[in-house]
Amino acid sequence: MSDVLIIGGGVAGLTLALSVAEQRQVVVLRPRHDHQGASQWAQGGIAAVLSPQDDIDAHVADTLAAGDGLCDPAAVRFTVTQGPAAIEWLLSLGMPFTPDTDPDALYPYHLTREGGHGARRVIHADDATGRALIDTLLARAAGHPSITLRDDLTAVHLASDRHGNCRGAHCLTASGEPLTLLARDTVLASGGASGLYQHTTSPQPACGEGMLMAAELGAELMNLEFQQFHPTCLYDPAGTPFLISEALRGEGGVLKNLAGQRFMPAIDPRGELAPRDIVARAIDAEMQREAGHHVWLDISHLDAADIRRQFPTIHAHCLACGIDITQAPIPVVPAAHYSCGGIATDLHGASSVPHLYAIGESACTGLHGANRMASNSLLECLVFARAAALHLLGSATTSESGAVEKGEWTAQASAKRCPDWVATRFATLRQIMSRQVGIVRSDVGLASAAEALAELERGVRDEARQYAHDISLARLQHALRLARLSVMAARQRRESRGLHFNRDCPEQTSQAAASRLRLGDLPPA
Ligand code: SIN
């Protein structure tokens, strides 16, 4: 039996592993391929109160404003207050943050600005903060005697005992062999659900697998209707998804329509640095109005050498696509980026299921409310991973446990495989979500999505009987149920707030309340 099983090896999972490994044995399940997940694609940085000119109350106030009335104030203050210590910890591990070379700088590392922030408070490693973080954490975790990193197994269901405790995970190998990993405590750090959409800011984001696995054990899911679309993904229909960091707008980049006119100042006094929900909706409206495929982001007011120095990754990627961002505007389009909802947790990352924790994008801590503020996500990964670790270290005794139940899952290693069939159904699911459950929603669209997804799930359930339970089929089944729950949450919210905009109820209700659903709330397909 593992002591602590962590499902997911991004920033949250690796931070937790390193934070408990002095006292507990840890197994981390991480994807085999580097391009999977979201952490390593994060560009902007980590928001924290580091400058002597900034303060905790200001960061709290900006986060609450971006969250549009739905943040949990206690979670916000907790996260923001813990931020500086989390950055100190990273510095102690050797994290290569970009220094501030200005001789008058009040803080040794460069702090940039992003949407919603009233101050410069985003510490970063050039424009590839996620990659640098993963490299730093992985270098420590890989050599640690109490941490076992496994990339040969994918968790497909959580294991539980008759008392309702989570006891690890049922996994499959790439060739479909089943294996159950028992654990005293299980932590989901398995990412969000942007993969439910067609166009995303990272090449292979998660599809909410962890959220649904937790829901299968009875965990409560919160705020699933709040899917964030990042305003500026590179418009490159034939290429792989590529984010254009909000830090470009933080350094003065402006958005223009195809006619070359700025449109943000007329919509929000904060202009291009308004919170993401507002900017993404404005771009979407401008694209509809012009019947265009993108808008422009222009950073060419900055000195060319500064652009190359501050944004080397973005500069190089765009140049490879034939765009010299020191001279020409960048074609950009909103794309699915971050799930503000997820597994409801407390301030220790504990879910409503005993011995099951969730951290990072798979969790909903109350920090983001109806719209996450830029660079608060890596902050949340660090703070809640460290808080969960402290809790795990303080509660290492086991509760009464029983034999692990098999649940609904049984492996049929001999049945035939179904990769093309699964891929086609996944494409249909993503098409439904993108068309009907995107930036702007309507009652008719949501009702039709609910019906189409239920029909798709029925078809998959019937046809799946002839196929082996492989990783891709499990992922599709989880994605379908999570998509249906997300649509249900969107239909139940009879208002527009933050990232959820329904043109049939455009106003906000006076009582802001988080949405909470369990798998049992979903009608049978
Ligand atoms: C960005 O660099 O724009 C992404 C940062 C974030 O999503 O917080």
Short mmCIF file of C-alpha atoms and ligand atoms in Angstrom, two decimals:
data_model
loop_
_atom_site.label_atom_id
_atom_site.label_comp_id
_atom_site.label_asym_id
_atom_site.label_seq_id
_atom_site.Cartn_x
_atom_site.Cartn_y
_atom_site.Cartn_z
CA MET A 1 0.00 0.00 0.00
CA SER A 2 1.28 3.51 -0.83
CA ASP A 3 1.25 6.01 1.95
CA VAL A 4 0.22 8.95 -0.26
CA LEU A 5 -0.88 8.46 -3.87
CA ILE A 6 -0.85 11.60 -6.02
CA ILE A 7 -2.65 11.45 -9.35
CA GLY A 8 -1.08 14.14 -11.54
CA GLY A 9 2.48 15.41 -11.76
CA GLY A 10 2.09 19.11 -12.58
CA VAL A 11 2.99 21.99 -10.28
CA ALA A 12 0.39 21.09 -7.62
CA GLY A 13 1.21 17.37 -7.54
CA LEU A 14 4.97 17.79 -7.45
CA THR A 15 4.78 20.54 -4.80
CA LEU A 16 2.71 18.30 -2.57
CA ALA A 17 5.03 15.34 -3.15
CA LEU A 18 8.08 17.36 -2.13
CA SER A 19 6.25 18.84 0.86
CA VAL A 20 5.27 15.50 2.43
CA ALA A 21 8.16 13.31 1.34
CA GLU A 22 10.34 13.96 4.38
CA GLN A 23 7.86 11.98 6.46
CA ARG A 24 5.71 9.94 4.10
CA GLN A 25 6.25 7.63 1.14
CA VAL A 26 4.74 9.05 -2.01
CA VAL A 27 3.77 7.62 -5.40
CA VAL A 28 3.09 10.17 -8.15
CA LEU A 29 1.25 9.10 -11.31
CA ARG A 30 2.23 11.49 -14.07
CA PRO A 31 1.63 11.46 -17.83
CA ARG A 32 4.27 9.80 -19.95
CA HIS A 33 4.37 12.62 -22.48
CA ASP A 34 5.54 16.07 -21.63
CA HIS A 35 2.96 17.90 -23.73
CA GLN A 36 0.06 16.54 -21.63
CA GLY A 37 -1.42 18.65 -18.83
CA ALA A 38 -1.37 22.41 -18.42
CA SER A 39 1.36 23.38 -15.95
CA GLN A 40 4.31 23.37 -18.31
CA TRP A 41 2.48 25.62 -20.78
CA ALA A 42 1.85 28.40 -18.24
CA GLN A 43 3.59 31.51 -19.49
CA GLY A 44 2.67 34.54 -17.34
CA GLY A 45 3.75 33.66 -13.82
CA ILE A 46 2.67 33.55 -10.18
CA ALA A 47 0.71 36.37 -8.56
CA ALA A 48 1.92 37.23 -5.04
CA VAL A 49 2.40 40.29 -2.87
CA LEU A 50 6.16 40.77 -3.15
CA SER A 51 6.77 44.44 -3.90
CA PRO A 52 6.95 46.75 -0.87
CA GLN A 53 4.53 48.98 -2.81
CA ASP A 54 1.87 46.25 -2.91
CA ASP A 55 -0.23 44.85 -0.06
CA ILE A 56 -2.33 41.83 0.85
CA ASP A 57 -5.60 43.78 0.98
CA ALA A 58 -5.07 45.05 -2.57
CA HIS A 59 -4.44 41.54 -3.96
CA VAL A 60 -7.50 40.26 -2.05
CA ALA A 61 -9.66 43.11 -3.40
CA ASP A 62 -8.54 42.55 -7.02
CA THR A 63 -9.23 38.79 -6.75
CA LEU A 64 -12.70 39.38 -5.29
CA ALA A 65 -13.51 41.90 -8.03
CA ALA A 66 -12.39 39.54 -10.82
CA GLY A 67 -14.41 36.69 -9.21
CA ASP A 68 -17.57 38.76 -9.69
CA GLY A 69 -19.14 38.21 -6.29
CA LEU A 70 -18.64 34.47 -6.09
CA CYS A 71 -15.23 34.05 -4.41
CA ASP A 72 -15.06 32.65 -0.90
CA PRO A 73 -13.43 35.58 0.94
CA ALA A 74 -11.77 33.25 3.48
CA ALA A 75 -10.16 31.18 0.69
CA VAL A 76 -8.99 34.36 -1.05
CA ARG A 77 -7.36 35.84 2.03
CA PHE A 78 -5.80 32.50 2.97
CA THR A 79 -4.26 32.07 -0.50
CA VAL A 80 -3.00 35.61 -0.84
CA THR A 81 -1.51 35.63 2.65
CA GLN A 82 0.37 32.37 2.01
CA GLY A 83 1.72 33.59 -1.35
CA PRO A 84 5.02 35.21 -0.30
CA ALA A 85 6.08 32.11 1.71
CA ALA A 86 5.35 29.88 -1.28
CA ILE A 87 7.61 32.04 -3.47
CA GLU A 88 10.36 31.93 -0.81
CA TRP A 89 10.09 28.13 -0.86
CA LEU A 90 10.48 28.06 -4.64
CA LEU A 91 13.50 30.36 -4.43
CA SER A 92 15.03 27.99 -1.89
CA LEU A 93 14.68 25.20 -4.48
CA GLY A 94 16.55 27.29 -7.06
CA MET A 95 13.60 28.42 -9.21
CA PRO A 96 15.12 30.70 -11.90
CA PHE A 97 12.80 33.73 -11.65
CA THR A 98 13.71 36.61 -13.98
CA PRO A 99 15.72 39.21 -12.03
CA ASP A 100 14.86 42.91 -12.16
CA THR A 101 17.92 44.61 -13.63
CA ASP A 102 16.67 48.13 -12.89
CA PRO A 103 19.10 49.60 -10.31
CA ASP A 104 16.14 51.34 -8.60
CA ALA A 105 14.09 48.13 -8.32
CA LEU A 106 12.45 47.65 -4.91
CA TYR A 107 12.33 43.85 -5.27
CA PRO A 108 15.13 41.73 -6.78
CA TYR A 109 12.90 39.87 -9.27
CA HIS A 110 10.93 41.37 -12.14
CA LEU A 111 7.21 41.75 -11.47
CA THR A 112 4.85 42.06 -14.42
CA ARG A 113 1.17 42.98 -14.60
CA GLU A 114 -1.81 41.10 -15.94
CA GLY A 115 -5.57 41.57 -16.28
CA GLY A 116 -7.47 42.48 -13.13
CA HIS A 117 -4.33 43.29 -11.10
CA GLY A 118 -4.07 46.84 -9.85
CA ALA A 119 -0.34 46.45 -9.21
CA ARG A 120 2.75 44.75 -10.59
CA ARG A 121 2.71 41.47 -8.67
CA VAL A 122 3.36 38.63 -11.14
CA ILE A 123 6.75 36.99 -10.62
CA HIS A 124 7.87 34.96 -13.62
CA ALA A 125 10.65 33.10 -15.44
CA ASP A 126 10.70 34.99 -18.75
CA ASP A 127 7.54 33.91 -20.61
CA ALA A 128 7.86 30.21 -19.75
CA THR A 129 7.19 30.14 -16.01
CA GLY A 130 5.38 26.79 -16.03
CA ARG A 131 8.21 25.01 -17.82
CA ALA A 132 10.79 26.42 -15.38
CA LEU A 133 8.62 25.42 -12.42
CA ILE A 134 8.17 21.85 -13.63
CA ASP A 135 11.91 21.53 -14.33
CA THR A 136 12.77 22.86 -10.86
CA LEU A 137 10.28 20.65 -9.00
CA LEU A 138 10.93 17.57 -11.09
CA ALA A 139 14.69 17.78 -10.59
CA ARG A 140 14.09 17.54 -6.81
CA ALA A 141 11.33 14.94 -6.95
CA ALA A 142 13.17 12.64 -9.36
CA GLY A 143 16.06 12.12 -6.98
CA HIS A 144 14.05 11.92 -3.77
CA PRO A 145 14.27 8.54 -1.97
CA SER A 146 10.64 8.76 -0.71
CA ILE A 147 9.07 9.73 -4.04
CA THR A 148 8.28 7.21 -6.76
CA LEU A 149 7.34 8.76 -10.10
CA ARG A 150 5.34 6.43 -12.33
CA ASP A 151 4.44 7.16 -15.93
CA ASP A 152 3.33 3.61 -16.79
CA LEU A 153 -0.13 3.76 -15.20
CA THR A 154 -3.27 5.84 -15.71
CA ALA A 155 -5.86 6.01 -12.94
CA VAL A 156 -9.33 5.32 -14.32
CA HIS A 157 -11.41 5.04 -11.12
CA LEU A 158 -10.78 5.68 -7.45
CA ALA A 159 -10.88 2.78 -5.02
CA SER A 160 -12.96 2.92 -1.86
CA ASP A 161 -13.79 0.72 1.12
CA ARG A 162 -17.17 -0.05 2.66
CA HIS A 163 -16.85 2.90 5.06
CA GLY A 164 -16.69 5.30 2.13
CA ASN A 165 -12.98 6.09 2.54
CA CYS A 166 -10.93 6.62 -0.59
CA ARG A 167 -8.24 3.94 -0.68
CA GLY A 168 -6.25 4.59 -3.83
CA ALA A 169 -7.01 4.07 -7.49
CA HIS A 170 -7.81 1.43 -10.07
CA CYS A 171 -5.36 1.95 -12.93
CA LEU A 172 -4.63 0.64 -16.41
CA THR A 173 -1.30 0.19 -18.14
CA ALA A 174 -0.93 1.47 -21.71
CA SER A 175 -1.61 -2.06 -22.93
CA GLY A 176 -4.83 -2.30 -20.90
CA GLU A 177 -3.64 -4.40 -17.96
CA PRO A 178 -5.51 -3.49 -14.75
CA LEU A 179 -3.71 -2.72 -11.50
CA THR A 180 -5.12 -1.35 -8.24
CA LEU A 181 -2.81 0.96 -6.28
CA LEU A 182 -3.94 1.05 -2.66
CA ALA A 183 -3.14 4.15 -0.63
CA ARG A 184 -3.77 5.57 2.82
CA ASP A 185 -4.45 9.03 1.33
CA THR A 186 -5.15 9.90 -2.29
CA VAL A 187 -4.64 13.33 -3.84
CA LEU A 188 -6.10 14.37 -7.18
CA ALA A 189 -3.87 16.89 -8.90
CA SER A 190 -5.12 15.87 -12.30
CA GLY A 191 -5.94 19.23 -13.90
CA GLY A 192 -9.08 20.90 -15.20
CA ALA A 193 -11.57 20.24 -17.96
CA SER A 194 -10.64 22.57 -20.83
CA GLY A 195 -10.22 19.44 -22.96
CA LEU A 196 -14.02 19.31 -23.19
CA TYR A 197 -13.68 22.07 -25.82
CA GLN A 198 -12.39 22.09 -29.41
CA HIS A 199 -9.96 25.00 -29.16
CA THR A 200 -7.69 25.21 -26.14
CA THR A 201 -4.58 27.13 -25.11
CA SER A 202 -2.48 24.02 -24.46
CA PRO A 203 -2.05 21.04 -26.78
CA GLN A 204 -3.47 18.26 -24.61
CA PRO A 205 -5.33 19.57 -21.58
CA ALA A 206 -7.14 17.30 -19.13
CA CYS A 207 -10.84 16.58 -19.70
CA GLY A 208 -11.93 16.59 -16.06
CA GLU A 209 -11.11 12.91 -15.49
CA GLY A 210 -10.14 13.51 -11.85
CA MET A 211 -13.25 15.57 -11.14
CA LEU A 212 -15.48 12.79 -12.37
CA MET A 213 -13.52 10.07 -10.55
CA ALA A 214 -14.06 12.01 -7.31
CA ALA A 215 -17.74 12.46 -8.12
CA GLU A 216 -18.08 8.69 -8.60
CA LEU A 217 -17.06 8.30 -4.93
CA GLY A 218 -19.68 10.87 -3.90
CA ALA A 219 -17.55 14.04 -3.83
CA GLU A 220 -19.31 17.34 -4.39
CA LEU A 221 -18.44 19.33 -7.53
CA MET A 222 -18.71 23.10 -7.46
CA ASN A 223 -19.06 25.92 -10.02
CA LEU A 224 -18.71 23.73 -13.12
CA GLU A 225 -20.43 26.37 -15.30
CA PHE A 226 -17.44 28.72 -14.99
CA GLN A 227 -15.09 27.67 -17.81
CA GLN A 228 -12.50 30.33 -18.54
CA PHE A 229 -11.60 31.26 -22.11
CA HIS A 230 -8.25 33.00 -22.35
CA PRO A 231 -8.69 36.06 -24.56
CA THR A 232 -5.52 35.61 -26.57
CA CYS A 233 -4.53 32.29 -28.09
CA LEU A 234 -2.54 32.51 -31.34
CA TYR A 235 -4.88 32.20 -34.33
CA ASP A 236 -3.12 29.43 -36.20
CA PRO A 237 -5.78 27.00 -37.51
CA ALA A 238 -3.26 24.49 -38.84
CA GLY A 239 -0.81 24.64 -35.93
CA THR A 240 -0.73 23.37 -32.36
CA PRO A 241 -2.48 25.56 -29.75
CA PHE A 242 -0.23 28.33 -28.46
CA LEU A 243 -0.98 30.88 -25.75
CA ILE A 244 -0.09 34.55 -26.12
CA SER A 245 0.45 35.57 -22.50
CA GLU A 246 -1.62 38.26 -20.86
CA ALA A 247 1.74 39.71 -19.79
CA LEU A 248 1.95 41.23 -23.30
CA ARG A 249 -1.09 43.33 -22.45
CA GLY A 250 0.41 43.92 -18.99
CA GLU A 251 3.39 45.53 -20.75
CA GLY A 252 1.10 47.75 -22.85
CA GLY A 253 -0.05 45.51 -25.72
CA VAL A 254 -3.33 46.66 -27.27
CA LEU A 255 -6.18 44.78 -28.94
CA LYS A 256 -7.47 46.00 -32.30
CA ASN A 257 -10.23 44.80 -34.57
CA LEU A 258 -9.65 43.91 -38.22
CA ALA A 259 -10.24 47.57 -39.10
CA GLY A 260 -7.27 48.45 -36.89
CA GLN A 261 -9.33 50.15 -34.15
CA ARG A 262 -8.96 49.58 -30.40
CA PHE A 263 -12.24 48.41 -28.88
CA MET A 264 -11.53 47.67 -25.19
CA PRO A 265 -11.46 51.28 -23.83
CA ALA A 266 -15.11 51.74 -24.87
CA ILE A 267 -16.11 48.58 -22.99
CA ASP A 268 -14.22 48.82 -19.69
CA PRO A 269 -12.17 51.61 -18.09
CA ARG A 270 -9.40 49.06 -17.43
CA GLY A 271 -9.13 48.54 -21.19
CA GLU A 272 -7.04 45.54 -22.25
CA LEU A 273 -6.32 44.80 -18.57
CA ALA A 274 -9.94 44.22 -17.59
CA PRO A 275 -10.59 40.74 -16.12
CA ARG A 276 -10.50 37.90 -18.62
CA ASP A 277 -14.22 37.21 -18.86
CA ILE A 278 -14.81 40.80 -20.01
CA VAL A 279 -11.96 40.83 -22.53
CA ALA A 280 -12.82 37.40 -24.00
CA ARG A 281 -16.48 38.40 -24.41
CA ALA A 282 -15.49 41.69 -26.06
CA ILE A 283 -13.23 39.87 -28.54
CA ASP A 284 -15.96 37.34 -29.27
CA ALA A 285 -18.46 40.18 -29.93
CA GLU A 286 -15.98 41.99 -32.19
CA MET A 287 -15.36 38.80 -34.18
CA GLN A 288 -19.11 38.26 -34.60
CA ARG A 289 -19.61 41.90 -35.65
CA GLU A 290 -16.83 41.77 -38.24
CA ALA A 291 -17.52 38.14 -39.19
CA GLY A 292 -13.78 37.64 -38.69
CA HIS A 293 -11.72 34.71 -37.46
CA HIS A 294 -9.53 36.71 -35.06
CA VAL A 295 -8.59 40.16 -33.75
CA TRP A 296 -5.10 41.69 -33.49
CA LEU A 297 -2.82 42.07 -30.46
CA ASP A 298 -0.20 44.74 -31.05
CA ILE A 299 2.92 44.94 -28.88
CA SER A 300 5.10 46.72 -31.45
CA HIS A 301 5.21 49.94 -29.37
CA LEU A 302 7.86 48.19 -27.21
CA ASP A 303 11.50 48.27 -28.17
CA ALA A 304 12.33 45.21 -30.32
CA ALA A 305 15.21 44.16 -28.04
CA ASP A 306 12.91 44.37 -24.99
CA ILE A 307 10.32 42.17 -26.70
CA ARG A 308 12.95 39.55 -27.53
CA ARG A 309 14.31 39.68 -23.97
CA GLN A 310 10.97 39.63 -22.12
CA PHE A 311 9.07 37.27 -24.41
CA PRO A 312 11.63 34.94 -25.98
CA THR A 313 9.28 31.94 -26.24
CA ILE A 314 6.41 33.87 -27.80
CA HIS A 315 8.75 35.77 -30.11
CA ALA A 316 10.39 32.57 -31.35
CA HIS A 317 7.12 30.66 -31.79
CA CYS A 318 5.46 33.50 -33.73
CA LEU A 319 8.57 33.99 -35.87
CA ALA A 320 8.46 30.30 -36.77
CA CYS A 321 4.86 30.94 -37.91
CA GLY A 322 6.00 33.89 -40.05
CA ILE A 323 4.99 36.68 -37.62
CA ASP A 324 7.67 39.06 -36.33
CA ILE A 325 5.94 40.45 -33.23
CA THR A 326 8.44 43.30 -32.96
CA GLN A 327 6.98 44.66 -36.21
CA ALA A 328 3.57 43.17 -36.83
CA PRO A 329 0.40 42.57 -34.79
CA ILE A 330 -0.42 39.02 -33.67
CA PRO A 331 -3.70 37.38 -34.78
CA VAL A 332 -5.41 36.16 -31.60
CA VAL A 333 -8.63 34.39 -30.66
CA PRO A 334 -10.12 33.28 -27.31
CA ALA A 335 -9.69 29.58 -26.41
CA ALA A 336 -10.63 27.32 -23.49
CA HIS A 337 -7.95 27.76 -20.85
CA TYR A 338 -8.96 27.05 -17.27
CA SER A 339 -11.78 25.43 -15.26
CA CYS A 340 -12.76 27.62 -12.32
CA GLY A 341 -15.00 24.85 -11.00
CA GLY A 342 -13.99 21.45 -9.73
CA ILE A 343 -13.97 19.20 -6.67
CA ALA A 344 -15.17 21.22 -3.66
CA THR A 345 -12.44 21.34 -1.01
CA ASP A 346 -11.69 23.04 2.28
CA LEU A 347 -8.59 25.10 3.01
CA HIS A 348 -6.52 21.90 3.38
CA GLY A 349 -7.52 20.57 -0.02
CA ALA A 350 -9.75 17.93 1.62
CA SER A 351 -12.78 16.86 -0.43
CA SER A 352 -16.07 15.67 1.05
CA VAL A 353 -14.82 12.04 0.74
CA PRO A 354 -12.59 10.88 3.63
CA HIS A 355 -8.91 10.45 2.63
CA LEU A 356 -9.45 12.10 -0.76
CA TYR A 357 -7.84 15.47 -1.46
CA ALA A 358 -7.90 17.65 -4.55
CA ILE A 359 -5.47 20.44 -5.43
CA GLY A 360 -4.69 22.64 -8.43
CA GLU A 361 -7.13 22.98 -11.30
CA SER A 362 -9.06 19.81 -10.38
CA ALA A 363 -10.17 21.51 -7.15
CA CYS A 364 -12.61 24.30 -6.43
CA THR A 365 -11.33 26.03 -3.30
CA GLY A 366 -13.46 29.18 -3.60
CA LEU A 367 -10.48 31.32 -4.65
CA HIS A 368 -11.57 32.04 -8.21
CA GLY A 369 -15.32 32.50 -7.87
CA ALA A 370 -16.95 33.16 -11.23
CA ASN A 371 -13.73 34.18 -12.99
CA ARG A 372 -10.09 33.48 -12.13
CA MET A 373 -7.71 36.40 -12.08
CA ALA A 374 -4.54 35.94 -14.12
CA SER A 375 -1.65 34.09 -12.45
CA ASN A 376 -3.67 33.24 -9.35
CA SER A 377 -3.77 29.61 -10.51
CA LEU A 378 -0.11 28.72 -10.04
CA LEU A 379 -0.34 30.55 -6.72
CA GLU A 380 -3.29 28.34 -5.74
CA CYS A 381 -1.41 25.18 -6.85
CA LEU A 382 1.49 26.06 -4.55
CA VAL A 383 -0.47 27.31 -1.55
CA PHE A 384 -3.02 24.49 -1.45
CA ALA A 385 -0.43 21.77 -2.16
CA ARG A 386 1.57 23.02 0.81
CA ALA A 387 -1.56 23.32 2.98
CA ALA A 388 -2.70 19.80 2.05
CA ALA A 389 0.79 18.50 2.83
CA LEU A 390 0.69 20.04 6.31
CA HIS A 391 -2.70 18.46 6.90
CA LEU A 392 -1.50 15.08 5.68
CA LEU A 393 1.53 15.28 7.94
CA GLY A 394 -0.69 16.10 10.91
CA SER A 395 -3.17 13.32 10.24
CA ALA A 396 -0.97 10.37 9.39
CA THR A 397 -3.02 7.96 11.52
CA THR A 398 -5.44 5.79 9.61
CA SER A 399 -9.14 5.67 10.19
CA GLU A 400 -10.98 2.35 10.29
CA SER A 401 -10.76 0.77 6.87
CA GLY A 402 -12.30 -2.19 5.15
CA ALA A 403 -11.66 -4.24 2.07
CA VAL A 404 -11.49 -2.25 -1.14
CA GLU A 405 -14.64 -2.51 -3.20
CA LYS A 406 -14.39 -3.17 -6.90
CA GLY A 407 -16.94 -0.53 -7.85
CA GLU A 408 -18.51 -0.53 -11.28
CA TRP A 409 -15.22 -1.11 -13.01
CA THR A 410 -13.94 -4.48 -14.09
CA ALA A 411 -11.17 -4.85 -16.62
CA GLN A 412 -11.82 -6.97 -19.71
CA ALA A 413 -8.34 -7.25 -21.03
CA SER A 414 -9.35 -9.64 -23.78
CA ALA A 415 -12.10 -7.58 -25.47
CA LYS A 416 -11.38 -5.58 -28.65
CA ARG A 417 -10.00 -2.02 -28.64
CA CYS A 418 -11.74 1.06 -29.94
CA PRO A 419 -9.47 4.10 -30.54
CA ASP A 420 -11.14 5.52 -33.69
CA TRP A 421 -14.62 5.05 -32.37
CA VAL A 422 -13.71 6.89 -29.14
CA ALA A 423 -11.98 9.73 -31.04
CA THR A 424 -15.08 10.34 -33.18
CA ARG A 425 -17.36 10.52 -30.14
CA PHE A 426 -14.91 12.80 -28.35
CA ALA A 427 -14.93 15.14 -31.36
CA THR A 428 -18.75 15.27 -31.23
CA LEU A 429 -18.67 16.04 -27.50
CA ARG A 430 -16.20 18.90 -28.04
CA GLN A 431 -18.26 20.28 -30.89
CA ILE A 432 -21.40 20.36 -28.74
CA MET A 433 -19.59 22.06 -25.85
CA SER A 434 -17.89 24.64 -28.09
CA ARG A 435 -21.05 25.55 -29.99
CA GLN A 436 -23.54 25.62 -27.12
CA VAL A 437 -21.60 25.99 -23.87
CA GLY A 438 -18.95 28.52 -24.86
CA ILE A 439 -18.39 32.23 -24.15
CA VAL A 440 -21.99 33.26 -24.89
CA ARG A 441 -24.81 30.83 -24.02
CA SER A 442 -28.58 30.75 -24.43
CA ASP A 443 -31.43 28.74 -22.93
CA VAL A 444 -32.14 27.01 -26.23
CA GLY A 445 -28.47 26.21 -26.80
CA LEU A 446 -27.99 24.77 -23.31
CA ALA A 447 -31.16 22.67 -23.60
CA SER A 448 -30.03 21.31 -26.93
CA ALA A 449 -26.53 20.57 -25.52
CA ALA A 450 -28.10 18.67 -22.60
CA GLU A 451 -30.15 16.56 -25.00
CA ALA A 452 -27.31 15.91 -27.45
CA LEU A 453 -24.87 14.94 -24.69
CA ALA A 454 -27.39 12.56 -23.10
CA GLU A 455 -27.98 10.94 -26.47
CA LEU A 456 -24.24 10.64 -27.04
CA GLU A 457 -23.78 9.06 -23.61
CA ARG A 458 -26.58 6.55 -24.31
CA GLY A 459 -24.94 5.56 -27.59
CA VAL A 460 -21.51 5.23 -25.99
CA ARG A 461 -22.91 3.14 -23.13
CA ASP A 462 -24.66 0.76 -25.53
CA GLU A 463 -21.79 0.41 -27.99
CA ALA A 464 -19.07 0.26 -25.30
CA ARG A 465 -20.22 -3.20 -24.18
CA GLN A 466 -18.34 -4.79 -27.05
CA TYR A 467 -15.06 -3.00 -26.31
CA ALA A 468 -12.32 -3.36 -23.72
CA HIS A 469 -12.26 -0.85 -20.88
CA ASP A 470 -9.22 1.04 -22.04
CA ILE A 471 -7.89 4.41 -20.99
CA SER A 472 -9.43 6.34 -23.87
CA LEU A 473 -12.89 4.84 -23.33
CA ALA A 474 -12.77 5.59 -19.58
CA ARG A 475 -11.74 9.17 -20.40
CA LEU A 476 -14.62 9.57 -22.86
CA GLN A 477 -17.17 8.25 -20.37
CA HIS A 478 -15.87 10.58 -17.66
CA ALA A 479 -15.82 13.53 -20.05
CA LEU A 480 -19.41 12.91 -21.12
CA ARG A 481 -20.72 12.85 -17.59
CA LEU A 482 -18.72 15.91 -16.59
CA ALA A 483 -19.95 17.78 -19.66
CA ARG A 484 -23.54 16.91 -18.74
CA LEU A 485 -22.98 18.09 -15.16
CA SER A 486 -21.45 21.35 -16.48
CA VAL A 487 -24.46 21.96 -18.70
CA MET A 488 -26.76 21.20 -15.78
CA ALA A 489 -24.96 23.78 -13.61
CA ALA A 490 -25.16 26.32 -16.47
CA ARG A 491 -28.91 25.73 -16.92
CA GLN A 492 -29.57 26.06 -13.21
CA ARG A 493 -27.83 29.46 -12.99
CA ARG A 494 -30.60 31.88 -13.95
CA GLU A 495 -28.30 34.89 -14.30
CA SER A 496 -25.11 35.99 -16.03
CA ARG A 497 -22.06 36.25 -13.84
CA GLY A 498 -18.34 36.15 -14.54
CA LEU A 499 -17.54 33.52 -17.15
CA HIS A 500 -21.14 32.33 -17.41
CA PHE A 501 -23.01 34.63 -19.81
CA ASN A 502 -26.52 33.59 -20.88
CA ARG A 503 -28.11 36.07 -23.27
CA ASP A 504 -31.58 34.98 -22.06
CA CYS A 505 -30.81 36.08 -18.49
CA PRO A 506 -28.15 38.77 -18.85
CA GLU A 507 -28.58 40.34 -15.41
CA GLN A 508 -27.08 39.25 -12.09
CA THR A 509 -29.34 38.04 -9.32
CA SER A 510 -28.84 39.81 -6.00
CA GLN A 511 -27.90 36.62 -4.14
CA ALA A 512 -24.58 35.23 -5.40
CA ALA A 513 -24.31 31.52 -4.63
CA ALA A 514 -21.87 28.83 -5.73
CA SER A 515 -23.38 25.88 -7.59
CA ARG A 516 -22.95 22.45 -6.04
CA LEU A 517 -23.72 19.15 -7.76
CA ARG A 518 -23.14 15.48 -7.13
CA LEU A 519 -23.13 12.74 -9.73
CA GLY A 520 -26.43 11.45 -8.35
CA ASP A 521 -28.09 14.74 -9.41
CA LEU A 522 -27.61 13.82 -13.06
CA PRO A 523 -30.70 12.23 -14.61
CA PRO A 524 -30.00 8.91 -16.35
CA ALA A 525 -28.94 9.40 -19.98
C1 SIN B 1 -1.02 34.03 -19.29
O1 SIN B 1 0.20 34.08 -19.30
O2 SIN B 1 -1.72 34.85 -19.88
C2 SIN B 1 -1.69 32.92 -18.57
C3 SIN B 1 -1.57 33.11 -17.11
C4 SIN B 1 -2.76 32.53 -16.41
O3 SIN B 1 -3.59 31.86 -17.01
O4 SIN B 1 -2.89 32.80 -15.22
#
